[in-house]
Every structure is written in structure tokens, then in C-alpha cells.
Coordinates of C-alpha atoms and ligand atoms in Angstrom, one line a residue:
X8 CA 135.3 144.5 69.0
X9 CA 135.1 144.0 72.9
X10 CA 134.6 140.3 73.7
X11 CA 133.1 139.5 77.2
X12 CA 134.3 136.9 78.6
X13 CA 133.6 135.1 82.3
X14 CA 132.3 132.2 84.2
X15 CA 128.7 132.1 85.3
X16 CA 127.4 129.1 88.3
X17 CA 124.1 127.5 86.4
X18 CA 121.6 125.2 87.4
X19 CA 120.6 122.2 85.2
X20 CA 117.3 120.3 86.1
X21 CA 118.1 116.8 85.4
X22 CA 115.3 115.2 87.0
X23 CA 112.2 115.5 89.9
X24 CA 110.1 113.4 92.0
X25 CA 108.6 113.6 95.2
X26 CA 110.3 113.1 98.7
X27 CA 110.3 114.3 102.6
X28 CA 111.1 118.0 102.8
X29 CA 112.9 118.3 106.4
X30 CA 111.7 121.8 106.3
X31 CA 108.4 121.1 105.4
X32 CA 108.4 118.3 107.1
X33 CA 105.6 116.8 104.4
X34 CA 105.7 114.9 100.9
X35 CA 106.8 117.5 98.3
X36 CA 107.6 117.4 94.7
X37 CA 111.3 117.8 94.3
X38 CA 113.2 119.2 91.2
X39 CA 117.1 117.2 91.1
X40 CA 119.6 119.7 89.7
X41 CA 123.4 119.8 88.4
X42 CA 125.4 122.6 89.1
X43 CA 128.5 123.8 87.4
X44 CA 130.0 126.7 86.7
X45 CA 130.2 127.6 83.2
X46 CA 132.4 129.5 81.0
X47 CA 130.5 132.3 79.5
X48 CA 131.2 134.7 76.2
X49 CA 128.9 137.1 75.9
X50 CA 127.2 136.2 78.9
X51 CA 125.7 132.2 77.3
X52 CA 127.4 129.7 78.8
X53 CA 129.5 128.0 76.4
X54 CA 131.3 124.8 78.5
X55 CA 131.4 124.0 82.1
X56 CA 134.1 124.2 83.8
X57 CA 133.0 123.3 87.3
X58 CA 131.5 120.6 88.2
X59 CA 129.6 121.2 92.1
X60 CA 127.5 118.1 91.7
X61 CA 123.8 117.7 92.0
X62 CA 121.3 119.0 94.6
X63 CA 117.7 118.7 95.7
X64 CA 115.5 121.3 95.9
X65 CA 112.0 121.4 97.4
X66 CA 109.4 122.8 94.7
X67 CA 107.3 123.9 97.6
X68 CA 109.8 126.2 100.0
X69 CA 113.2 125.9 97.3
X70 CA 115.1 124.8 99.9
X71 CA 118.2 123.0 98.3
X72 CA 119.3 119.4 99.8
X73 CA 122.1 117.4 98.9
X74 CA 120.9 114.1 97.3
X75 CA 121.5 112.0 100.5
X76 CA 118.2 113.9 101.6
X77 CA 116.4 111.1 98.9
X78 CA 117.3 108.5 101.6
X79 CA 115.6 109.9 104.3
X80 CA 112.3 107.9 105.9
X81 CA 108.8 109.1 104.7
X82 CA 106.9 110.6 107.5
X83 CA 104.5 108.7 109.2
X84 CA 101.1 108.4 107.6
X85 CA 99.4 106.5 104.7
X86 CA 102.1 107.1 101.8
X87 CA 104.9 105.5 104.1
X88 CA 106.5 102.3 103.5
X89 CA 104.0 101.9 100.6
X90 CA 105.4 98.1 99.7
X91 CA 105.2 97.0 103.4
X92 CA 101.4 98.8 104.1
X93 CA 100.7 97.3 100.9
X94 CA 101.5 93.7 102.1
X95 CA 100.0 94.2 105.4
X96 CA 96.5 95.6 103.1
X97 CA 96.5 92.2 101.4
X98 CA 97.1 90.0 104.3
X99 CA 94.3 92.3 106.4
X100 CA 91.9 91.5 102.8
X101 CA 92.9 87.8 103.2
X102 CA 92.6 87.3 106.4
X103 CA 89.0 89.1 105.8
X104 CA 87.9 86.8 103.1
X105 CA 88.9 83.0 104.8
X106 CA 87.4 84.1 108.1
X107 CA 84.2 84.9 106.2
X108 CA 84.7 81.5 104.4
X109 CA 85.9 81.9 101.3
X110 CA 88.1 79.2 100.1
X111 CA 91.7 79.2 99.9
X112 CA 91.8 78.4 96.3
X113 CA 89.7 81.7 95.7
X114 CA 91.6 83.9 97.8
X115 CA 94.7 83.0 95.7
X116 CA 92.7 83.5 92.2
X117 CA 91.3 86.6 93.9
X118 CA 95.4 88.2 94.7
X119 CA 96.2 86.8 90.7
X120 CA 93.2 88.7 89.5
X121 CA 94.9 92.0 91.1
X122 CA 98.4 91.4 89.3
X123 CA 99.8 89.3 92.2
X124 CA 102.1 86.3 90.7
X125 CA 100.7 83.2 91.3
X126 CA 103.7 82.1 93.6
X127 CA 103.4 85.1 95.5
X128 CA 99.8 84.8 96.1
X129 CA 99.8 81.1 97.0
X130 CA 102.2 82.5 99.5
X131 CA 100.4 84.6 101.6
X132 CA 97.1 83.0 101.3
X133 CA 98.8 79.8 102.9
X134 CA 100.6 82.2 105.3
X135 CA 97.4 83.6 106.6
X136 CA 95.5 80.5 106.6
X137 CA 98.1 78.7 108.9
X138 CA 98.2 75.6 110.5
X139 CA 94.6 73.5 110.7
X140 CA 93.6 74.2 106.7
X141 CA 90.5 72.1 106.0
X142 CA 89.6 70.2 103.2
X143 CA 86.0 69.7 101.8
X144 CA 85.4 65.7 101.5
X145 CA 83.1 66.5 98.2
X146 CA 84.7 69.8 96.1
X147 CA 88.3 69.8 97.5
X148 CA 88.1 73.7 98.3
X149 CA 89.9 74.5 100.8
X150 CA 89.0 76.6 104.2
X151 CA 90.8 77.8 107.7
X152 CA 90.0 75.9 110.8
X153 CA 87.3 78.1 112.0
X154 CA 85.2 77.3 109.1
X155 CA 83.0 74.0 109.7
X156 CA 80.8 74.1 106.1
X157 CA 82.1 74.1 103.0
X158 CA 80.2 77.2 101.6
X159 CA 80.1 76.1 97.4
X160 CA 78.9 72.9 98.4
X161 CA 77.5 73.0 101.9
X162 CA 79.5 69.7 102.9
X163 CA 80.9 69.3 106.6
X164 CA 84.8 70.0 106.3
X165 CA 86.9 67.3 107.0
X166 CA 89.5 68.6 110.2
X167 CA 93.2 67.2 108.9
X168 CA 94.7 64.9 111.2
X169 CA 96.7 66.6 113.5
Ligands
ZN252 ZN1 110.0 122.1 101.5
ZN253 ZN1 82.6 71.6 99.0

């Protein structure tokens, strides 16, 4: 009996996700792969014996990237920076709701309702309110300067000494 032996270079998907494809110069799903070159008997690879590390490759145009490609900067546009847009949506929403008089107290439950932790949310409500927070005399909510009526209670807002 003949036995057919040789080495074969394989590819092992090991993970995927989505990144920036330089080539396609968009967000495209990625497939991660090890490759290695493999002892073969028979033709099925039996052991590696080659270890050529792991590489990206673009599902959409197969270009192959090493894995440094994963660091690159999302283009421009609304999937970028999603932690720092998402920051900038809430302060835009906060901003929103105490200019239109909603109390400070229920902008905060308001961010704690969407998952925010409370310290968090206390935060940036108290970061977009800034300086000149007003107090009403009769419920104790709590407004931004521009706000002269306490809207549960209709009381005049009290301007803190400053
Ligand atoms: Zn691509
Ligand atoms: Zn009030």
C-alpha cells in the first residue's frame, strides 16, 4: 500500500464581526481566520505544523487583512464612535427636556429608566443643567435658569444666590 503523505496551508474560521474594509471603504462583516500549514496523509490534515497566525478577511470582496486592520477608525457616518455619539444623543435629549422645563429630578429618573446607572445619570443631567439650577420654594423639583415656573406646581422658582 502507497501512503500519501504531504503538507497542505488551511484556513480555520475562529471568529467574525464587522469592521472598516479599506477596500471597501464601508462597514462589512468580517470572518477572523487561523492559518497553518498542516500535515496531510491521504490528503486530511492530520496536525499543523505551521503556525502563519490569524488574518481578516472581508465577507464582502475576501480581501484578507492582518488583524491590526481591527484597529482601524470607523468611517464617518452614524455607526462611528457609537459610545461618544451615544453620549452626545443623551446630553442633546437632556438638554431638550430642561429647556422645555422638565425638572432635573425627572431627567435623571428619565436616563435610569433607559439602563443609565443612577450615578451616571445624575452626572450628566447636572452637567447639562450647569451653573444657576433653580429650586421650587413649594415641591423642591428642580429646573435650569431659563425656567421661571415650576411646571408640577406652577410656583415662581426661587433664583439661588449667586
Ligand atoms: Zn471589503
Ligand atoms: Zn413646584
Amino acid at each position: 500500500m502507497i501512503i500519501i503523505w504531504g503538507t497542505r496551508s488551511r484556513e480555520v474560521v475562529v471568529g467574525n464581526g464587522s469592521f472598516t474594509c479599506p477596500r471597501c471603504q464601508a462597514q462589512r462583516e468580517y470572518v477572523r481566520k487561523r492559518v497553518g500549514t498542516y500535515f496531510t496523509l491521504f490528503f486530511i490534515p492530520l496536525f499543523r505544523i505551521k503556525d502563519h497566525g490569524e488574518l481578516i478577511e472581508c465577507a464582502t470582496c475576501h480581501q484578507k487583512y492582518e488583524l491590526s486592520v481591527l484597529d482601524r477608525r470607523p468611517v464617518a457616518g452614524p455607526q462611528a464612535g457609537p459610545i461618544v455619539s451615544e453620549m452626545d444623543r443623551l446630553r442633546a435629549t437632556i438638554r431638550r427636556d430642561l429647556e422645555g422645563g422638565m425638572p432635573l429630578q425627572m431627567a435623571q429618573q428619565k436616563l435610569v429608566n433607559e439602563g443609565i446607572h443612577v450615578d451616571s445619570a445624575e452626572h450628566a443631567v447636572t452637567t447639562v443643567a450647569g451653573v444657576g439650577v433653580r429650586t421650587c420654594p413649594s415641591c423642591g423639583l428642580r429646573y435650569i435658569s431659563s425656567i421661571e415656573r415650576c411646571t408640577s406646581c406652577g410656583a415662581t422658582l426661587e433664583r439661588r444666590g449667586d
